PDB file of C-alpha atoms in Angstrom:
ATOM      1  CA  UNK A   1       0.302  -0.052   0.131  1.00  0.00           C
ATOM      2  CA  UNK A   2       0.925   3.511  -0.742  1.00  0.00           C
ATOM      3  CA  UNK A   3      -0.676   6.987   0.562  1.00  0.00           C
ATOM      4  CA  UNK A   4      -0.358  10.086  -0.984  1.00  0.00           C
ATOM      5  CA  UNK A   5      -0.775  13.488   0.182  1.00  0.00           C
ATOM      6  CA  UNK A   6       0.147  17.292  -1.094  1.00  0.00           C
ATOM      7  CA  UNK A   7       2.008  19.511   0.470  1.00  0.00           C
ATOM      8  CA  UNK A   8       3.434  23.200   0.209  1.00  0.00           C
ATOM      9  CA  UNK A   9      -0.361  23.928  -1.355  1.00  0.00           C
ATOM     10  CA  UNK A  10      -0.669  27.303  -2.583  1.00  0.00           C
ATOM     11  CA  UNK A  11      -3.711  29.379  -3.901  1.00  0.00           C
ATOM     12  CA  UNK A  12      -3.164  33.177  -4.386  1.00  0.00           C
ATOM     13  CA  UNK A  13      -5.157  35.390  -6.848  1.00  0.00           C
ATOM     14  CA  UNK A  14      -3.330  39.003  -6.845  1.00  0.00           C
ATOM     15  CA  UNK A  15      -5.384  42.033  -8.854  1.00  0.00           C
ATOM     16  CA  UNK A  16      -3.251  45.100  -8.478  1.00  0.00           C
ATOM     17  CA  UNK A  17      -2.787  49.028  -9.908  1.00  0.00           C
ATOM     18  CA  UNK A  18      -2.199  52.598  -8.897  1.00  0.00           C
ATOM     19  CA  UNK A  19      -4.802  54.622 -10.652  1.00  0.00           C
ATOM     20  CA  UNK A  20      -3.432  58.259 -10.778  1.00  0.00           C
ATOM     21  CA  UNK A  21      -5.085  61.369 -11.907  1.00  0.00           C
ATOM     22  CA  UNK A  22      -2.784  64.227 -13.070  1.00  0.00           C
ATOM     23  CA  UNK A  23      -5.098  68.229 -13.419  1.00  0.00           C
ATOM     24  CA  UNK A  24      -4.441  70.194 -15.891  1.00  0.00           C
ATOM     25  CA  UNK A  25      -2.039  72.397 -12.526  1.00  0.00           C
ATOM     26  CA  UNK A  26       0.096  69.252 -12.098  1.00  0.00           C
ATOM     27  CA  UNK A  27      -1.872  68.407  -9.036  1.00  0.00           C
ATOM     28  CA  UNK A  28      -2.642  64.415  -8.853  1.00  0.00           C
ATOM     29  CA  UNK A  29      -5.256  62.075  -7.290  1.00  0.00           C
ATOM     30  CA  UNK A  30      -4.115  58.732  -7.179  1.00  0.00           C
ATOM     31  CA  UNK A  31      -5.621  55.323  -5.696  1.00  0.00           C
ATOM     32  CA  UNK A  32      -4.833  51.886  -5.541  1.00  0.00           C
ATOM     33  CA  UNK A  33      -7.337  49.800  -7.252  1.00  0.00           C
ATOM     34  CA  UNK A  34      -7.800  47.423  -7.258  1.00  0.00           C
ATOM     35  CA  UNK A  35      -5.842  45.479  -4.632  1.00  0.00           C
ATOM     36  CA  UNK A  36      -7.439  42.034  -4.501  1.00  0.00           C
ATOM     37  CA  UNK A  37      -4.569  39.444  -2.186  1.00  0.00           C
ATOM     38  CA  UNK A  38      -6.968  36.203  -2.152  1.00  0.00           C
ATOM     39  CA  UNK A  39      -4.843  33.240  -0.554  1.00  0.00           C
ATOM     40  CA  UNK A  40      -6.241  31.241   1.403  1.00  0.00           C
ATOM     41  CA  UNK A  41      -4.857  28.883   3.910  1.00  0.00           C
ATOM     42  CA  UNK A  42      -4.792  24.994   2.636  1.00  0.00           C
ATOM     43  CA  UNK A  43      -3.871  21.952   4.117  1.00  0.00           C
ATOM     44  CA  UNK A  44      -3.628  18.360   2.933  1.00  0.00           C
ATOM     45  CA  UNK A  45      -7.364  16.589   3.723  1.00  0.00           C
ATOM     46  CA  UNK A  46     -10.734  15.983   3.220  1.00  0.00           C
ATOM     47  CA  UNK A  47     -12.274  18.906   4.961  1.00  0.00           C
ATOM     48  CA  UNK A  48     -12.441  22.507   5.233  1.00  0.00           C
ATOM     49  CA  UNK A  49      -9.691  24.542   3.131  1.00  0.00           C
ATOM     50  CA  UNK A  50      -8.066  21.803   2.865  1.00  0.00           C
ATOM     51  CA  UNK A  51      -7.310  19.203  -0.860  1.00  0.00           C
ATOM     52  CA  UNK A  52      -6.089  15.627  -0.882  1.00  0.00           C
ATOM     53  CA  UNK A  53      -5.992  15.501  -5.190  1.00  0.00           C
ATOM     54  CA  UNK A  54      -4.370  17.230  -7.812  1.00  0.00           C
ATOM     55  CA  UNK A  55      -4.489  16.518 -11.158  1.00  0.00           C
ATOM     56  CA  UNK A  56      -3.199  18.744 -14.752  1.00  0.00           C
ATOM     57  CA  UNK A  57      -3.154  18.108 -17.956  1.00  0.00           C
ATOM     58  CA  UNK A  58      -0.545  20.280 -20.801  1.00  0.00           C
ATOM     59  CA  UNK A  59      -1.661  21.797 -24.130  1.00  0.00           C
ATOM     60  CA  UNK A  60      -4.023  19.579 -25.462  1.00  0.00           C
ATOM     61  CA  UNK A  61      -4.965  19.909 -28.515  1.00  0.00           C
ATOM     62  CA  UNK A  62      -8.634  20.606 -30.952  1.00  0.00           C
ATOM     63  CA  UNK A  63      -8.658  20.806 -34.094  1.00  0.00           C
ATOM     64  CA  UNK A  64     -11.240  23.721 -35.493  1.00  0.00           C
ATOM     65  CA  UNK A  65     -14.278  22.872 -34.819  1.00  0.00           C
ATOM     66  CA  UNK A  66     -13.679  20.284 -32.797  1.00  0.00           C
ATOM     67  CA  UNK A  67     -14.546  18.906 -29.282  1.00  0.00           C
ATOM     68  CA  UNK A  68     -13.187  16.493 -26.252  1.00  0.00           C
ATOM     69  CA  UNK A  69     -15.088  15.506 -22.682  1.00  0.00           C
ATOM     70  CA  UNK A  70     -13.511  15.309 -19.912  1.00  0.00           C
ATOM     71  CA  UNK A  71     -14.810  13.447 -16.990  1.00  0.00           C
ATOM     72  CA  UNK A  72     -13.805  14.709 -13.851  1.00  0.00           C
ATOM     73  CA  UNK A  73     -14.809  12.775 -11.570  1.00  0.00           C
ATOM     74  CA  UNK A  74     -11.860   9.852 -12.329  1.00  0.00           C
ATOM     75  CA  UNK A  75     -10.352  10.869 -15.652  1.00  0.00           C
ATOM     76  CA  UNK A  76     -10.918   7.420 -17.018  1.00  0.00           C
ATOM     77  CA  UNK A  77      -9.709   7.887 -20.515  1.00  0.00           C
ATOM     78  CA  UNK A  78      -7.324  10.865 -20.174  1.00  0.00           C
ATOM     79  CA  UNK A  79      -3.682   9.888 -20.010  1.00  0.00           C
ATOM     80  CA  UNK A  80      -1.659  12.104 -18.890  1.00  0.00           C
ATOM     81  CA  UNK A  81       2.107  10.329 -19.213  1.00  0.00           C
ATOM     82  CA  UNK A  82       1.445   7.593 -15.605  1.00  0.00           C
ATOM     83  CA  UNK A  83      -1.794   5.966 -16.996  1.00  0.00           C
ATOM     84  CA  UNK A  84      -5.597   6.692 -18.199  1.00  0.00           C
ATOM     85  CA  UNK A  85      -7.341   7.387 -15.195  1.00  0.00           C
ATOM     86  CA  UNK A  86      -3.874   7.875 -12.762  1.00  0.00           C
ATOM     87  CA  UNK A  87      -2.270  11.057 -11.863  1.00  0.00           C
ATOM     88  CA  UNK A  88       1.246  12.606 -11.783  1.00  0.00           C
ATOM     89  CA  UNK A  89       2.308   9.784  -9.799  1.00  0.00           C
ATOM     90  CA  UNK A  90       0.914   7.196 -10.998  1.00  0.00           C
ATOM     91  CA  UNK A  91      -1.688   6.323  -8.901  1.00  0.00           C
ATOM     92  CA  UNK A  92      -5.439   6.252  -9.784  1.00  0.00           C
ATOM     93  CA  UNK A  93      -7.426   9.503  -9.001  1.00  0.00           C
ATOM     94  CA  UNK A  94     -11.516   9.861  -8.213  1.00  0.00           C
ATOM     95  CA  UNK A  95     -12.312  13.989  -7.134  1.00  0.00           C
ATOM     96  CA  UNK A  96     -15.693  13.849  -5.779  1.00  0.00           C
ATOM     97  CA  UNK A  97     -15.206  17.697  -4.609  1.00  0.00           C
ATOM     98  CA  UNK A  98     -13.392  20.208  -6.609  1.00  0.00           C
ATOM     99  CA  UNK A  99     -11.630  22.953  -4.154  1.00  0.00           C
ATOM    100  CA  UNK A 100     -10.211  25.104  -7.216  1.00  0.00           C
ATOM    101  CA  UNK A 101      -9.895  24.527 -11.473  1.00  0.00           C
ATOM    102  CA  UNK A 102      -8.094  26.645 -13.808  1.00  0.00           C
ATOM    103  CA  UNK A 103      -8.798  26.435 -17.264  1.00  0.00           C
ATOM    104  CA  UNK A 104      -6.042  28.183 -19.795  1.00  0.00           C
ATOM    105  CA  UNK A 105      -6.202  29.341 -23.651  1.00  0.00           C
ATOM    106  CA  UNK A 106      -2.439  28.794 -24.565  1.00  0.00           C
ATOM    107  CA  UNK A 107      -2.908  30.756 -27.700  1.00  0.00           C
ATOM    108  CA  UNK A 108      -0.855  33.802 -28.714  1.00  0.00           C
ATOM    109  CA  UNK A 109      -2.718  36.592 -27.606  1.00  0.00           C
ATOM    110  CA  UNK A 110      -4.136  37.375 -31.419  1.00  0.00           C
ATOM    111  CA  UNK A 111      -3.767  34.067 -33.014  1.00  0.00           C
ATOM    112  CA  UNK A 112      -7.279  32.136 -34.072  1.00  0.00           C
ATOM    113  CA  UNK A 113      -9.256  29.978 -31.667  1.00  0.00           C
ATOM    114  CA  UNK A 114     -11.760  30.439 -29.157  1.00  0.00           C
ATOM    115  CA  UNK A 115     -11.930  27.695 -26.291  1.00  0.00           C
ATOM    116  CA  UNK A 116     -15.496  27.728 -25.335  1.00  0.00           C
ATOM    117  CA  UNK A 117     -16.567  25.530 -22.169  1.00  0.00           C
ATOM    118  CA  UNK A 118     -19.595  24.211 -20.789  1.00  0.00           C
ATOM    119  CA  UNK A 119     -21.798  20.561 -19.438  1.00  0.00           C
ATOM    120  CA  UNK A 120     -21.002  18.205 -21.465  1.00  0.00           C
ATOM    121  CA  UNK A 121     -24.566  17.050 -22.478  1.00  0.00           C
ATOM    122  CA  UNK A 122     -25.031  14.158 -20.467  1.00  0.00           C
ATOM    123  CA  UNK A 123     -23.996  14.176 -17.059  1.00  0.00           C
ATOM    124  CA  UNK A 124     -22.353  17.511 -17.717  1.00  0.00           C
ATOM    125  CA  UNK A 125     -20.963  19.471 -14.783  1.00  0.00           C
ATOM    126  CA  UNK A 126     -22.311  22.336 -14.681  1.00  0.00           C
ATOM    127  CA  UNK A 127     -20.467  24.426 -11.164  1.00  0.00           C
ATOM    128  CA  UNK A 128     -18.099  26.018 -13.134  1.00  0.00           C
ATOM    129  CA  UNK A 129     -20.729  27.390 -15.378  1.00  0.00           C
ATOM    130  CA  UNK A 130     -21.624  27.651 -19.824  1.00  0.00           C
ATOM    131  CA  UNK A 131     -18.626  30.126 -22.004  1.00  0.00           C
ATOM    132  CA  UNK A 132     -19.189  30.047 -25.292  1.00  0.00           C
ATOM    133  CA  UNK A 133     -18.900  32.485 -28.245  1.00  0.00           C
ATOM    134  CA  UNK A 134     -22.969  33.210 -27.898  1.00  0.00           C
ATOM    135  CA  UNK A 135     -22.064  33.890 -24.450  1.00  0.00           C
ATOM    136  CA  UNK A 136     -19.244  36.539 -24.813  1.00  0.00           C
ATOM    137  CA  UNK A 137     -17.099  33.679 -22.278  1.00  0.00           C
ATOM    138  CA  UNK A 138     -14.970  31.644 -24.354  1.00  0.00           C
ATOM    139  CA  UNK A 139     -11.271  31.886 -24.152  1.00  0.00           C
ATOM    140  CA  UNK A 140      -9.476  34.073 -26.482  1.00  0.00           C
ATOM    141  CA  UNK A 141      -5.723  33.408 -26.544  1.00  0.00           C
ATOM    142  CA  UNK A 142      -3.987  33.736 -23.393  1.00  0.00           C
ATOM    143  CA  UNK A 143      -7.828  34.030 -21.714  1.00  0.00           C
ATOM    144  CA  UNK A 144      -7.599  32.183 -18.056  1.00  0.00           C
ATOM    145  CA  UNK A 145     -11.053  30.791 -16.437  1.00  0.00           C
ATOM    146  CA  UNK A 146     -10.179  29.937 -13.037  1.00  0.00           C
ATOM    147  CA  UNK A 147     -12.839  29.298  -9.969  1.00  0.00           C
ATOM    148  CA  UNK A 148     -11.601  28.201  -6.042  1.00  0.00           C
ATOM    149  CA  UNK A 149     -13.937  26.799  -2.852  1.00  0.00           C
ATOM    150  CA  UNK A 150     -12.226  26.474  -0.225  1.00  0.00           C
ATOM    151  CA  UNK A 151     -15.481  25.589   1.759  1.00  0.00           C
ATOM    152  CA  UNK A 152     -16.025  22.081   2.833  1.00  0.00           C
ATOM    153  CA  UNK A 153     -18.445  21.640   0.512  1.00  0.00           C
ATOM    154  CA  UNK A 154     -16.148  22.689  -2.175  1.00  0.00           C
ATOM    155  CA  UNK A 155     -17.586  22.240  -5.846  1.00  0.00           C
ATOM    156  CA  UNK A 156     -19.583  18.727  -5.974  1.00  0.00           C
ATOM    157  CA  UNK A 157     -18.629  16.743  -8.605  1.00  0.00           C
ATOM    158  CA  UNK A 158     -21.876  13.748  -8.524  1.00  0.00           C
ATOM    159  CA  UNK A 159     -22.713  10.662 -10.234  1.00  0.00           C
ATOM    160  CA  UNK A 160     -24.718  13.034 -12.524  1.00  0.00           C
ATOM    161  CA  UNK A 161     -22.719  16.093 -12.503  1.00  0.00           C
ATOM    162  CA  UNK A 162     -18.685  15.004 -13.868  1.00  0.00           C
ATOM    163  CA  UNK A 163     -18.577  15.722 -17.833  1.00  0.00           C
ATOM    164  CA  UNK A 164     -17.150  19.095 -19.153  1.00  0.00           C
ATOM    165  CA  UNK A 165     -17.053  19.404 -22.942  1.00  0.00           C
ATOM    166  CA  UNK A 166     -14.307  21.901 -24.534  1.00  0.00           C
ATOM    167  CA  UNK A 167     -14.438  22.889 -27.628  1.00  0.00           C
ATOM    168  CA  UNK A 168     -12.401  24.934 -30.468  1.00  0.00           C
ATOM    169  CA  UNK A 169     -13.838  27.470 -32.656  1.00  0.00           C
ATOM    170  CA  UNK A 170     -11.942  29.714 -35.382  1.00  0.00           C
ATOM    171  CA  UNK A 171      -8.854  27.274 -35.305  1.00  0.00           C
ATOM    172  CA  UNK A 172      -6.887  25.047 -33.664  1.00  0.00           C
ATOM    173  CA  UNK A 173      -7.092  25.739 -29.779  1.00  0.00           C
ATOM    174  CA  UNK A 174      -3.881  24.132 -27.607  1.00  0.00           C
ATOM    175  CA  UNK A 175      -5.320  24.191 -23.503  1.00  0.00           C
ATOM    176  CA  UNK A 176      -4.259  22.838 -20.305  1.00  0.00           C
ATOM    177  CA  UNK A 177      -6.702  22.701 -17.102  1.00  0.00           C
ATOM    178  CA  UNK A 178      -5.442  22.246 -13.644  1.00  0.00           C
ATOM    179  CA  UNK A 179      -6.840  20.518 -10.357  1.00  0.00           C
ATOM    180  CA  UNK A 180      -7.295  21.129  -6.673  1.00  0.00           C
ATOM    181  CA  UNK A 181      -9.640  18.822  -4.784  1.00  0.00           C
ATOM    182  CA  UNK A 182     -10.116  15.624  -2.433  1.00  0.00           C
ATOM    183  CA  UNK A 183     -11.647  12.128  -1.853  1.00  0.00           C
ATOM    184  CA  UNK A 184     -12.477  11.161   1.287  1.00  0.00           C
ATOM    185  CA  UNK A 185      -9.936   8.015   0.942  1.00  0.00           C
ATOM    186  CA  UNK A 186      -6.768   9.215   1.959  1.00  0.00           C
ATOM    187  CA  UNK A 187      -5.159   6.141   0.800  1.00  0.00           C
ATOM    188  CA  UNK A 188      -4.747   4.591  -2.719  1.00  0.00           C
ATOM    189  CA  UNK A 189      -2.693   0.919  -3.160  1.00  0.00           C
ATOM    190  CA  UNK A 190      -0.083   0.688  -5.256  1.00  0.00           C
ATOM    191  CA  UNK A 191       1.570  -2.699  -4.487  1.00  0.00           C
ATOM    192  CA  UNK A 192      -0.126  -6.015  -3.732  1.00  0.00           C
ATOM    193  CA  UNK A 193       1.201  -8.139  -0.988  1.00  0.00           C
ATOM    194  CA  UNK A 194       1.289 -11.705  -0.708  1.00  0.00           C
ATOM    195  CA  UNK A 195       1.622 -13.943   2.265  1.00  0.00           C
ATOM    196  CA  UNK A 196       4.909 -14.386   3.944  1.00  0.00           C
ATOM    197  CA  UNK A 197       5.761 -11.032   2.454  1.00  0.00           C
ATOM    198  CA  UNK A 198       6.542  -7.284   4.257  1.00  0.00           C
ATOM    199  CA  UNK A 199       6.204  -4.274   3.198  1.00  0.00           C
ATOM    200  CA  UNK A 200       7.189  -0.586   3.672  1.00  0.00           C
ATOM    201  CA  UNK A 201       5.538   2.382   2.590  1.00  0.00           C
ATOM    202  CA  UNK A 202       6.840   5.814   2.911  1.00  0.00           C
ATOM    203  CA  UNK A 203       4.118   8.741   2.309  1.00  0.00           C
ATOM    204  CA  UNK A 204       4.426  10.882  -1.405  1.00  0.00           C
ATOM    205  CA  UNK A 205       4.322  14.143  -1.320  1.00  0.00           C
ATOM    206  CA  UNK A 206       2.885  16.797  -4.029  1.00  0.00           C
ATOM    207  CA  UNK A 207       2.989  20.796  -4.169  1.00  0.00           C
ATOM    208  CA  UNK A 208       1.495  22.849  -6.027  1.00  0.00           C
ATOM    209  CA  UNK A 209       3.484  25.872  -7.737  1.00  0.00           C
ATOM    210  CA  UNK A 210       2.338  28.849 -10.275  1.00  0.00           C
ATOM    211  CA  UNK A 211       0.431  30.101 -12.767  1.00  0.00           C
ATOM    212  CA  UNK A 212       0.668  34.093 -13.559  1.00  0.00           C
ATOM    213  CA  UNK A 213      -0.365  36.291 -15.613  1.00  0.00           C
ATOM    214  CA  UNK A 214       0.149  40.290 -15.611  1.00  0.00           C
ATOM    215  CA  UNK A 215      -1.933  43.513 -17.200  1.00  0.00           C
ATOM    216  CA  UNK A 216       0.063  46.627 -18.428  1.00  0.00           C
ATOM    217  CA  UNK A 217      -1.014  50.517 -17.091  1.00  0.00           C
ATOM    218  CA  UNK A 218      -4.425  52.044 -18.481  1.00  0.00           C
ATOM    219  CA  UNK A 219      -4.285  55.746 -18.677  1.00  0.00           C
ATOM    220  CA  UNK A 220      -7.193  57.912 -20.657  1.00  0.00           C
ATOM    221  CA  UNK A 221      -7.960  61.860 -21.094  1.00  0.00           C
ATOM    222  CA  UNK A 222      -7.094  63.131 -17.596  1.00  0.00           C
ATOM    223  CA  UNK A 223      -6.204  59.535 -16.062  1.00  0.00           C
ATOM    224  CA  UNK A 224      -3.914  56.824 -16.266  1.00  0.00           C
ATOM    225  CA  UNK A 225      -3.320  54.458 -14.366  1.00  0.00           C
ATOM    226  CA  UNK A 226       0.249  52.696 -14.329  1.00  0.00           C
ATOM    227  CA  UNK A 227       1.837  49.747 -12.230  1.00  0.00           C
ATOM    228  CA  UNK A 228      -0.599  47.284 -12.778  1.00  0.00           C
ATOM    229  CA  UNK A 229      -0.393  43.316 -12.605  1.00  0.00           C
ATOM    230  CA  UNK A 230      -2.676  41.134 -12.384  1.00  0.00           C
ATOM    231  CA  UNK A 231      -0.909  37.210 -11.144  1.00  0.00           C
ATOM    232  CA  UNK A 232      -2.969  33.807 -10.677  1.00  0.00           C
ATOM    233  CA  UNK A 233      -0.678  31.747  -8.698  1.00  0.00           C
ATOM    234  CA  UNK A 234      -2.415  28.668  -8.551  1.00  0.00           C
ATOM    235  CA  UNK A 235      -2.764  24.953  -9.548  1.00  0.00           C
ATOM    236  CA  UNK A 236       0.479  23.196 -11.180  1.00  0.00           C
ATOM    237  CA  UNK A 237       1.776  20.237  -9.306  1.00  0.00           C
ATOM    238  CA  UNK A 238       5.256  18.778  -8.187  1.00  0.00           C
ATOM    239  CA  UNK A 239       5.038  15.639  -6.867  1.00  0.00           C
ATOM    240  CA  UNK A 240       7.363  12.709  -6.186  1.00  0.00           C
ATOM    241  CA  UNK A 241       6.415   9.427  -4.228  1.00  0.00           C
ATOM    242  CA  UNK A 242       9.140   7.280  -2.264  1.00  0.00           C
ATOM    243  CA  UNK A 243      10.408   3.392  -1.975  1.00  0.00           C
ATOM    244  CA  UNK A 244       8.501   0.616  -1.231  1.00  0.00           C
ATOM    245  CA  UNK A 245       9.631  -2.897  -0.777  1.00  0.00           C
ATOM    246  CA  UNK A 246       8.178  -6.227  -0.870  1.00  0.00           C
ATOM    247  CA  UNK A 247       9.798  -9.549   0.412  1.00  0.00           C
ATOM    248  CA  UNK A 248       9.234 -12.797  -0.661  1.00  0.00           C
ATOM    249  CA  UNK A 249      11.032 -15.451  -0.425  1.00  0.00           C
ATOM    250  CA  UNK A 250      13.971 -15.236  -1.915  1.00  0.00           C
ATOM    251  CA  UNK A 251      12.935 -12.655  -4.169  1.00  0.00           C
ATOM    252  CA  UNK A 252      12.268  -8.488  -3.338  1.00  0.00           C
ATOM    253  CA  UNK A 253      11.659  -6.058  -5.460  1.00  0.00           C
ATOM    254  CA  UNK A 254      11.549  -2.210  -5.051  1.00  0.00           C
ATOM    255  CA  UNK A 255       9.325   0.393  -6.749  1.00  0.00           C
ATOM    256  CA  UNK A 256      11.034   3.624  -8.045  1.00  0.00           C
ATOM    257  CA  UNK A 257      10.200   7.131  -7.302  1.00  0.00           C
ATOM    258  CA  UNK A 258       8.719   9.638 -10.237  1.00  0.00           C
ATOM    259  CA  UNK A 259       7.413  13.090 -10.067  1.00  0.00           C
ATOM    260  CA  UNK A 260       4.929  15.806 -12.271  1.00  0.00           C
ATOM    261  CA  UNK A 261       6.982  19.139 -13.030  1.00  0.00           C
ATOM    262  CA  UNK A 262       5.290  22.616 -12.554  1.00  0.00           C
ATOM    263  CA  UNK A 263       3.223  24.793 -15.319  1.00  0.00           C
ATOM    264  CA  UNK A 264       4.283  27.900 -15.830  1.00  0.00           C
ATOM    265  CA  UNK A 265       3.111  29.879 -18.368  1.00  0.00           C
ATOM    266  CA  UNK A 266       2.941  33.864 -18.650  1.00  0.00           C
ATOM    267  CA  UNK A 267       1.015  36.929 -20.199  1.00  0.00           C
TER     268      UNK A 267
END
C-alpha cells in the first residue's frame, strides 16, 4: 500500500494597480485600485480549507470545429503520462469535490481559436458555468478561467454531474487544465502483497506551483494608471513518491520514484 498527500499548497489570486489622475495644474490624485489579494491557507486533508488530490493536463489540442469531453470524476479516458485515469505519480484518481480549477487557452494573444467550456450534454458538470462564443464567455488566446471553493462542500462532483466539454471555435486550440480537489479515501493502493511478505510504504507528496499573468497600465484623457499587474498563482503540481519494498521467499522488488513537474505560463 502507498499513501499520497499534498504539501506546500498555495492558492493565490492577486489584482493590483495604481490609478492616477493628473489635473491641469499638475496636481495629482491617486488610489490603489484594485487591491485583491486572495490567498486562503490550505492544508492536506478532506475537510474545509483542505485538499488531497491534484491533476493537470498540459497543451491539449483540439482542431477547429472539434471538441472533447473530460470526466473530472475519474479521468478514465485521459492519460497524462502515467496511465489512463491516473494522476502524475501513477495512482488512480477520483474526485468528489473541486477546491480549485484553472483552464488556460495556451494560444498566443491574437491567434485564431477560441476555447468554449461548458457542461457536457450528458451528465454535465455545471458548477463552472457555460462559456461560449455565443454568450461572450469563450477564452481567446491566453485567456484564463479560474474558480475556487475552499469551503467544506467544495464544488460537488457527483455520479450525474461530472463531465466537461471543451470546443475549439475559429481555429485550433491548445489548452491546459489544472485541478485541485478532494476524495475521502486518503490512501490508494499501488502494490499488492502476498503471504509471507513484508512491505513498507512511505508517503508521497505533491506540491502546487503556479501560473501567472500580468496586466499592463491603463491611461485615459486626464487619468492614467500604472504599475498594474494581475497574477494568478495557482495549480501546478510536482509530485514525488518514495520507495516501497516487498520481500517474498528469496525475491525482492523495489519501486522507483517518479515526479511530475510544474507548469508556468506568462502573459
